[in-house]
Short mmCIF file of C-alpha atoms in Angstrom, two decimals:
data_model
loop_
_atom_site.label_atom_id
_atom_site.label_comp_id
_atom_site.label_asym_id
_atom_site.label_seq_id
_atom_site.Cartn_x
_atom_site.Cartn_y
_atom_site.Cartn_z
CA MET A 841 0.00 0.00 0.00
CA SER A 842 1.44 3.39 -0.85
CA GLY A 843 0.45 7.03 -0.97
CA THR A 844 1.85 10.36 -2.11
CA GLY A 845 1.96 13.39 0.17
CA ALA A 846 0.13 16.43 -1.18
CA GLY A 847 1.93 18.98 0.99
CA LEU A 848 3.93 20.52 -1.86
CA GLU A 849 3.38 23.26 -4.37
CA GLY A 850 5.47 23.05 -7.47
CA ALA A 851 5.75 19.27 -7.69
CA GLY A 852 8.05 19.60 -10.71
CA LEU A 853 10.94 20.40 -8.37
CA GLU A 854 13.78 17.91 -8.32
CA GLY A 855 14.24 15.89 -5.21
CA SER A 856 12.03 13.87 -2.94
CA VAL A 857 11.34 12.59 0.54
CA SER A 858 10.76 8.83 0.57
CA VAL A 859 9.13 7.27 3.61
CA ARG A 860 8.96 3.49 3.93
CA LEU A 861 7.07 1.82 6.78
CA ARG A 862 7.49 -1.86 7.59
CA THR A 863 4.58 -3.25 9.59
CA ALA A 864 4.02 -6.51 11.41
CA GLY A 865 1.81 -7.67 14.25
CA GLY A 866 -0.39 -4.59 14.05
CA ARG A 867 2.49 -2.12 14.57
CA VAL A 868 4.97 -0.12 12.53
CA ARG A 869 8.19 -2.01 13.20
CA ALA A 870 10.65 0.02 11.14
CA VAL A 871 10.70 3.45 9.51
CA SER A 872 13.04 4.55 6.74
CA VAL A 873 13.15 8.24 5.76
CA ARG A 874 15.37 9.36 2.90
CA VAL A 875 15.78 12.88 1.49
CA ARG A 876 17.09 13.22 -2.04
CA ARG A 877 17.63 16.59 -3.68
CA PRO A 878 20.33 18.46 -5.59
CA VAL A 879 22.83 20.41 -3.51
CA ALA A 880 21.95 23.82 -4.92
CA ALA A 881 24.65 25.52 -2.85
CA ARG A 882 27.29 23.98 -5.10
CA VAL A 883 26.00 26.07 -8.00
CA LEU A 884 26.90 29.21 -6.05
CA CYS A 885 30.56 28.24 -5.61
CA GLY A 886 32.87 30.22 -7.88
CA ARG A 887 30.36 33.06 -8.24
CA THR A 888 30.76 36.65 -7.18
CA PRO A 889 28.37 37.86 -4.46
CA ASP A 890 26.26 39.77 -7.01
CA GLU A 891 26.08 36.75 -9.30
CA ALA A 892 25.04 34.58 -6.36
CA MET A 893 22.23 36.93 -5.42
CA ARG A 894 20.87 36.77 -8.95
CA LEU A 895 20.95 32.96 -8.84
CA VAL A 896 19.48 32.27 -5.39
CA PRO A 897 15.81 33.04 -6.22
CA LEU A 898 16.14 30.92 -9.38
CA LEU A 899 17.56 27.97 -7.45
CA PHE A 900 14.90 28.06 -4.73
CA SER A 901 11.39 28.50 -6.09
CA LEU A 902 9.87 27.66 -2.69
CA CYS A 903 10.73 30.13 0.09
CA GLY A 904 12.71 32.11 -2.50
CA THR A 905 12.50 35.32 -0.48
CA ALA A 906 13.68 33.68 2.73
CA GLN A 907 16.50 31.93 0.88
CA SER A 908 17.54 35.26 -0.65
CA LEU A 909 17.43 36.99 2.74
CA ALA A 910 19.55 34.29 4.39
CA ALA A 911 22.04 34.54 1.52
CA LEU A 912 22.10 38.34 1.85
CA GLU A 913 22.81 38.11 5.56
CA ALA A 914 25.63 35.62 5.03
CA LEU A 915 27.21 37.60 2.20
CA GLU A 916 26.91 40.90 4.06
CA ASP A 917 28.50 39.28 7.10
CA ALA A 918 31.43 38.10 4.98
CA LEU A 919 31.75 41.45 3.19
CA GLY A 920 31.43 43.57 6.32
CA LEU A 921 28.30 45.38 5.06
CA ASP A 922 26.04 46.90 7.73
CA ALA A 923 22.46 46.45 6.52
CA ARG A 924 20.82 46.78 9.94
CA PRO A 925 18.62 49.73 8.81
CA HIS A 926 16.85 47.19 6.57
CA THR A 927 16.09 44.68 9.34
CA ALA A 928 12.42 45.59 9.79
CA ALA A 929 11.76 45.68 6.05
CA ARG A 930 13.35 42.28 5.58
CA ALA A 931 11.29 40.84 8.42
CA LEU A 932 8.16 42.09 6.64
CA LEU A 933 9.21 40.36 3.43
CA ALA A 934 9.91 37.09 5.23
CA GLU A 935 6.65 37.16 7.21
CA ALA A 936 4.61 37.87 4.09
CA GLU A 937 6.15 34.93 2.23
CA ALA A 938 5.67 32.60 5.20
CA ALA A 939 2.02 33.62 5.41
CA THR A 940 1.38 32.67 1.78
CA ASN A 941 3.11 29.32 2.29
CA HIS A 942 0.93 28.61 5.33
CA ALA A 943 -2.10 29.70 3.33
CA TRP A 944 -1.25 27.25 0.55
CA GLN A 945 -1.29 24.41 3.06
CA VAL A 946 -4.55 25.49 4.69
CA LEU A 947 -6.47 26.52 1.55
CA MET A 948 -5.18 23.98 -0.97
CA ASP A 949 -3.77 20.94 0.79
CA TRP A 950 -6.15 20.71 3.74
CA PRO A 951 -9.37 20.70 1.67
CA ALA A 952 -7.90 18.05 -0.63
CA ARG A 953 -7.26 15.81 2.37
CA LEU A 954 -10.96 16.06 3.21
CA GLY A 955 -11.99 15.25 -0.35
CA GLU A 956 -13.15 18.85 -0.80
CA ALA A 957 -12.34 21.35 -3.52
CA PRO A 958 -9.20 23.44 -2.96
CA GLN A 959 -9.59 27.22 -2.77
CA PRO A 960 -7.24 28.77 -5.34
CA ARG A 961 -9.21 32.02 -5.63
CA GLU A 962 -8.97 32.65 -1.90
CA LEU A 963 -5.24 31.82 -1.97
CA ALA A 964 -4.72 34.22 -4.88
CA GLY A 965 -6.30 37.03 -2.85
CA LEU A 966 -3.90 36.49 0.04
CA ARG A 967 -0.95 36.26 -2.32
CA SER A 968 -1.94 39.50 -3.98
CA ALA A 969 -2.03 41.29 -0.63
CA ALA A 970 1.38 39.85 0.33
CA ALA A 971 2.89 40.76 -3.05
CA ALA A 972 2.04 44.43 -2.49
CA ILE A 973 4.48 44.62 0.44
CA HIS A 974 7.79 44.58 -1.46
CA PRO A 975 7.03 47.55 -3.75
CA ALA A 976 5.49 49.37 -0.78
CA LEU A 977 8.87 49.11 0.94
CA TYR A 978 11.23 49.39 -2.01
CA PRO A 979 9.61 51.28 -4.92
CA ALA A 980 12.42 50.13 -7.23
CA ARG A 981 11.84 46.51 -6.09
CA ASP A 982 15.49 46.33 -5.08
CA GLY A 983 15.01 45.05 -1.54
CA LEU A 984 16.86 41.80 -2.20
CA ARG A 985 20.19 43.34 -3.13
CA LEU A 986 23.45 43.35 -1.20
CA GLY A 987 23.41 46.09 1.40
CA GLY A 988 19.68 46.62 0.94
CA GLY A 989 17.88 48.75 -1.62
CA SER A 990 16.43 52.22 -1.41
CA LEU A 991 13.92 51.82 1.41
CA ARG A 992 11.04 54.28 1.11
CA PRO A 993 8.04 52.87 3.01
CA ASP A 994 4.63 53.74 1.61
CA ARG A 995 2.74 53.49 4.88
CA ALA A 996 -0.73 53.81 3.38
CA THR A 997 -0.11 50.94 0.96
CA LEU A 998 1.47 48.82 3.70
CA THR A 999 -1.49 49.43 6.00
CA ALA A 1000 -3.89 48.43 3.22
CA ALA A 1001 -1.92 45.27 2.40
CA ILE A 1002 -1.76 44.20 6.04
CA ALA A 1003 -5.50 44.88 6.44
CA ALA A 1004 -6.24 42.80 3.34
CA LEU A 1005 -4.19 39.91 4.74
CA ARG A 1006 -5.97 40.14 8.08
CA GLU A 1007 -9.41 40.20 6.46
CA GLY A 1008 -8.55 37.43 4.03
CA VAL A 1009 -7.24 35.10 6.73
CA GLU A 1010 -10.21 35.72 9.02
CA ARG A 1011 -12.70 35.16 6.20
CA THR A 1012 -11.20 32.21 4.34
CA VAL A 1013 -9.48 30.30 7.14
CA PHE A 1014 -11.54 31.08 10.25
CA ALA A 1015 -14.86 32.56 9.04
CA GLY A 1016 -14.51 35.03 11.90
CA PRO A 1017 -12.06 35.77 14.70
CA ALA A 1018 -9.41 33.10 15.21
CA PRO A 1019 -9.71 30.87 18.29
CA THR A 1020 -7.26 31.79 21.04
CA ASP A 1021 -7.53 28.86 23.45
CA LYS A 1022 -8.32 25.17 23.40
CA ALA A 1023 -12.02 25.56 24.23
CA GLU A 1024 -12.50 28.12 21.45
CA LEU A 1025 -10.59 25.89 19.03
CA GLU A 1026 -12.86 22.94 19.79
CA ARG A 1027 -16.01 25.05 19.35
CA TRP A 1028 -14.69 26.49 16.10
CA ALA A 1029 -13.75 23.04 14.80
CA ASP A 1030 -17.13 21.57 15.76
CA ALA A 1031 -18.94 24.35 13.88
CA GLY A 1032 -17.00 23.40 10.75
CA ALA A 1033 -17.56 26.64 8.86
CA THR A 1034 -14.39 26.33 6.74
CA PRO A 1035 -12.27 23.46 5.42
CA ALA A 1036 -9.62 24.38 8.00
CA ALA A 1037 -12.16 23.96 10.78
CA ARG A 1038 -13.38 20.66 9.38
CA LEU A 1039 -9.84 19.26 9.12
CA MET A 1040 -9.09 20.47 12.65
CA ARG A 1041 -12.23 18.68 13.86
CA ARG A 1042 -10.88 15.48 12.34
CA LEU A 1043 -7.44 16.02 13.85
CA LEU A 1044 -8.90 16.48 17.33
CA THR A 1045 -10.42 12.98 17.32
CA PRO A 1046 -8.77 10.34 19.54
CA GLY A 1047 -7.10 8.43 16.72
CA MET A 1048 -5.61 11.57 15.21
CA ALA A 1049 -4.78 14.17 17.85
CA GLY A 1050 -1.68 12.51 19.29
CA PHE A 1051 -0.58 10.68 16.17
CA GLY A 1052 3.10 11.34 15.52
CA ALA A 1053 3.88 12.61 19.01
CA CYS A 1054 7.45 11.92 20.01
CA GLY A 1055 10.19 13.14 22.30
CA VAL A 1056 12.26 14.99 19.68
CA PRO A 1057 12.89 18.50 21.08
CA ALA A 1058 12.25 21.75 19.25
CA LEU A 1059 15.12 23.42 17.46
CA GLU A 1060 16.04 26.43 19.56
CA PRO A 1061 16.23 29.90 17.92
CA HIS A 1062 19.99 29.70 17.57
CA PRO A 1063 21.73 32.75 16.07
CA ALA A 1064 23.48 32.67 12.72
CA GLY A 1065 26.85 32.12 14.33
CA TRP A 1066 25.73 28.86 15.95
CA PHE A 1067 24.88 27.46 12.54
CA GLY A 1068 27.96 28.98 10.94
CA GLU A 1069 30.28 27.26 13.40
CA ARG A 1070 28.73 23.87 12.68
CA LEU A 1071 28.36 24.24 8.92
CA SER A 1072 31.96 25.43 8.54
CA ALA A 1073 33.36 22.66 10.72
CA ASP A 1074 31.45 19.77 9.16
CA ALA A 1075 30.14 19.60 5.59
CA ALA A 1076 27.87 16.71 6.65
CA PHE A 1077 25.92 19.06 8.94
CA SER A 1078 23.95 20.22 5.89
CA GLU A 1079 22.54 16.75 5.33
CA ASN A 1080 22.42 15.58 8.95
CA PRO A 1081 22.08 18.59 11.25
CA ARG A 1082 22.12 17.98 15.01
CA GLN A 1083 21.36 19.96 18.14
CA ASN A 1084 23.31 18.82 21.20
CA GLY A 1085 24.19 15.71 19.23
CA ALA A 1086 20.53 14.77 18.67
CA PRO A 1087 17.70 15.45 16.18
CA ALA A 1088 15.32 18.38 16.54
CA HIS A 1089 12.14 19.59 14.89
CA THR A 1090 11.64 23.04 13.39
CA GLY A 1091 8.68 24.96 12.01
CA PRO A 1092 5.43 26.40 13.41
CA LEU A 1093 5.22 23.97 16.33
CA ALA A 1094 8.79 24.68 17.42
CA ARG A 1095 8.12 28.42 17.31
CA ARG A 1096 4.72 28.42 19.04
CA THR A 1097 5.13 25.95 21.89
CA ALA A 1098 4.50 28.74 24.43
CA HIS A 1099 1.24 29.94 22.87
CA PRO A 1100 -1.61 29.02 25.27
CA LEU A 1101 -3.58 27.16 22.60
CA VAL A 1102 -0.60 25.16 21.37
CA ALA A 1103 0.68 24.56 24.90
CA ALA A 1104 -2.69 23.11 25.92
CA LEU A 1105 -2.70 20.69 23.00
CA LEU A 1106 0.90 19.69 23.68
CA ALA A 1107 0.01 18.97 27.29
CA ARG A 1108 -2.99 16.87 26.29
CA HIS A 1109 -1.83 15.09 23.13
CA GLY A 1110 1.93 15.69 22.80
CA SER A 1111 3.57 16.85 19.59
CA GLY A 1112 1.07 15.08 17.35
CA LEU A 1113 -1.14 16.16 14.47
CA ALA A 1114 -3.43 18.40 16.53
CA ALA A 1115 -0.56 20.48 17.93
CA HIS A 1116 1.12 20.79 14.53
CA ALA A 1117 -2.06 22.00 12.82
CA ALA A 1118 -2.94 24.37 15.63
CA ALA A 1119 0.53 25.94 15.53
CA ARG A 1120 0.16 26.64 11.80
CA LEU A 1121 -3.24 28.25 12.43
CA VAL A 1122 -1.78 30.34 15.25
CA GLU A 1123 0.93 31.62 12.91
CA LEU A 1124 -1.62 32.53 10.25
CA ALA A 1125 -3.91 34.20 12.77
CA GLY A 1126 -1.08 36.38 14.07
CA VAL A 1127 0.52 37.39 10.78
CA ALA A 1128 -1.20 40.78 10.49
CA GLU A 1129 -0.21 41.75 14.02
CA ARG A 1130 3.41 40.76 13.40
CA LEU A 1131 3.51 42.64 10.11
CA ALA A 1132 2.05 45.75 11.72
CA SER A 1133 4.62 45.56 14.51
CA TRP A 1134 7.51 45.45 12.04
CA ALA A 1135 5.94 48.23 9.95
CA ASP A 1136 5.94 50.49 13.00
CA ARG A 1137 9.75 50.18 13.14
CA LEU A 1138 10.39 51.25 9.56
CA ASP A 1139 12.41 54.28 8.54
CA ASP A 1140 13.79 55.40 5.21
CA ALA A 1141 17.18 53.84 4.49
CA GLU A 1142 19.81 53.76 1.78
CA PRO A 1143 21.89 50.78 0.64
CA ALA A 1144 24.86 50.04 2.86
CA PRO A 1145 28.01 51.46 1.22
CA ASP A 1146 30.35 48.86 -0.26
CA THR A 1147 33.95 50.04 -0.28
CA GLY A 1148 35.10 46.87 -2.01
CA ALA A 1149 37.83 46.48 0.58
CA THR A 1150 36.69 43.04 1.75
CA ARG A 1151 37.32 40.27 -0.76
CA ARG A 1152 37.73 37.33 1.60
CA GLY A 1153 35.97 36.26 4.76
CA VAL A 1154 33.27 33.98 6.13
CA GLY A 1155 29.66 34.80 6.87
CA SER A 1156 26.47 33.19 8.07
CA GLY A 1157 22.79 34.10 7.97
CA VAL A 1158 19.55 32.69 9.34
CA MET A 1159 15.92 33.22 8.48
CA GLU A 1160 12.64 31.78 9.71
CA THR A 1161 10.55 30.26 6.92
CA ALA A 1162 7.10 28.70 7.04
CA ARG A 1163 8.85 25.32 7.25
CA GLY A 1164 11.35 26.28 9.95
CA ARG A 1165 14.76 27.80 10.58
CA LEU A 1166 16.99 28.16 7.52
CA ALA A 1167 20.74 28.78 7.78
CA HIS A 1168 23.38 29.74 5.18
CA TRP A 1169 27.17 29.79 5.58
CA LEU A 1170 29.80 30.74 3.01
CA ARG A 1171 33.47 31.50 2.54
CA LEU A 1172 34.79 34.18 0.19
CA GLU A 1173 38.22 34.15 -1.42
CA ASP A 1174 39.44 36.76 -3.92
CA GLY A 1175 35.94 38.17 -4.24
CA HIS A 1176 34.37 34.83 -5.18
CA ILE A 1177 32.47 32.21 -3.20
CA ALA A 1178 34.86 29.37 -2.38
CA ASP A 1179 32.42 27.31 -0.28
CA TYR A 1180 28.69 27.52 0.43
CA ARG A 1181 26.62 25.35 2.78
CA ILE A 1182 22.97 25.39 3.82
CA ALA A 1183 21.04 23.76 6.66
CA ALA A 1184 17.39 23.68 5.65
CA PRO A 1185 14.25 22.75 7.64
CA THR A 1186 13.63 19.59 5.60
CA GLU A 1187 16.91 18.07 6.77
CA TRP A 1188 15.90 18.61 10.41
CA ASN A 1189 12.31 17.35 10.15
CA PHE A 1190 13.06 14.42 7.85
CA ALA A 1191 16.28 13.17 9.39
CA ALA A 1192 16.59 9.40 9.52
CA ASP A 1193 15.98 9.53 13.29
CA GLY A 1194 14.06 12.82 13.32
CA PRO A 1195 10.51 13.74 14.33
CA LEU A 1196 8.83 11.98 11.41
CA ALA A 1197 10.72 8.72 11.90
CA GLN A 1198 10.28 8.72 15.67
CA GLY A 1199 6.65 9.82 15.39
CA LEU A 1200 5.78 6.91 13.09
CA ASP A 1201 7.81 4.19 14.76
CA GLY A 1202 5.68 1.79 16.80
CA THR A 1203 2.31 3.28 15.83
CA ALA A 1204 -0.67 0.99 15.39
CA THR A 1205 -1.55 -0.13 11.90
CA ASP A 1206 -5.08 0.05 10.57
CA ALA A 1207 -6.91 1.23 7.46
CA ALA A 1208 -6.18 4.88 8.32
CA LEU A 1209 -2.40 4.54 8.71
CA ALA A 1210 -1.61 5.85 5.24
CA GLU A 1211 -3.85 8.88 5.80
CA ARG A 1212 -2.38 9.65 9.20
CA ALA A 1213 1.19 9.23 7.96
CA GLY A 1214 0.46 11.55 5.03
CA LEU A 1215 -0.93 14.15 7.39
CA LEU A 1216 2.20 13.96 9.54
CA VAL A 1217 4.46 14.37 6.51
CA ALA A 1218 2.44 17.41 5.44
CA ALA A 1219 2.54 18.85 8.96
CA LEU A 1220 6.34 18.66 8.94
CA ASP A 1221 6.16 20.18 5.46
CA PRO A 1222 8.99 19.04 3.17
CA CYS A 1223 10.11 21.39 0.41
CA VAL A 1224 10.17 18.51 -2.08
CA ALA A 1225 7.66 15.90 -3.21
CA SER A 1226 7.00 13.06 -0.79
CA THR A 1227 6.03 9.41 -1.11
CA ILE A 1228 4.92 6.95 1.55
CA THR A 1229 5.18 3.20 1.07
CA ILE A 1230 3.77 0.72 3.59
CA GLN A 1231 5.07 -2.85 3.52
CA ASP A 1232 3.06 -5.33 5.61
CA GLU A 1233 5.11 -8.38 6.55
CA ASP A 1234 2.29 -10.37 8.15
#
């Protein structure tokens, strides 16, 4: 028996996550998780910083903005460029992209898992609102350049875009105000006014809520230097990243463990499907408030001056994406990139002994195993296509 995970947009991307479950005696007895994808960072080696920045969004069609921002931070670190006046603007760009990625899951993937029609028109509305943010910050659309672009915030347009995102999320995802605690979540799910509510109702049932729970800890919000030390010291860290010598999970659940709603579900069901889904909803519900907070910190800014004096050095950068914490590290020599390494969320969440593997190991087998396993893969959200194969040895 096999199934294909639907938690991916742009299925033409190279690479895959392959999950194989071996079952016997009514239990999953062995789990194999393998990630295959091209090492895009190799393409950046030998390039100048400007050439690399032109390539990054072409190499990473998913989370392209976050990948570009992490690359910018790493390159600016290596070049000694001070782009701190652009911090708030870059946070707005990253939050807007993450919101659209969450929205794709909730408006396209979640309905499909219920056998309902996806909602592309609603998703397009949210994407349109998010797309208005870059030109509202950088009229020349040069925000993703080394040192930052010419930052000239159009506050009226930003306010309108944030309001459109808030209204769109409330209408399409929640059909009203978002639930803020466990009791409100259960009432909202029971009412079933949107596909998100109906999937959450299913995920709160006894067979679903705790499925996938395991003891893998959350990845802590380590600074760029923490990742840089490990990526520079060990090339294998890119493919098998570790925290304190052990696996970790990253993404919405790792970021929102302290939220009262998520904390209540974690206490009741552990880090299973219910907590994962609730954390994604919490992030969507709070996006407008986070965007408005960053917008309040904006000021006009010019690009950081580049004297051209630094032609060699090392740098690292981190960025939160919808899928989790992304880290870049690079080394410059003679004005060209001599080495480039990336630790991406997929390698944390789909490690051979990571949260997916540990969450599936030992679970009971029944007719719904393929569905539940697919939901867990989607909750951990790989950036490549996924397949699940179940081999029953009875």
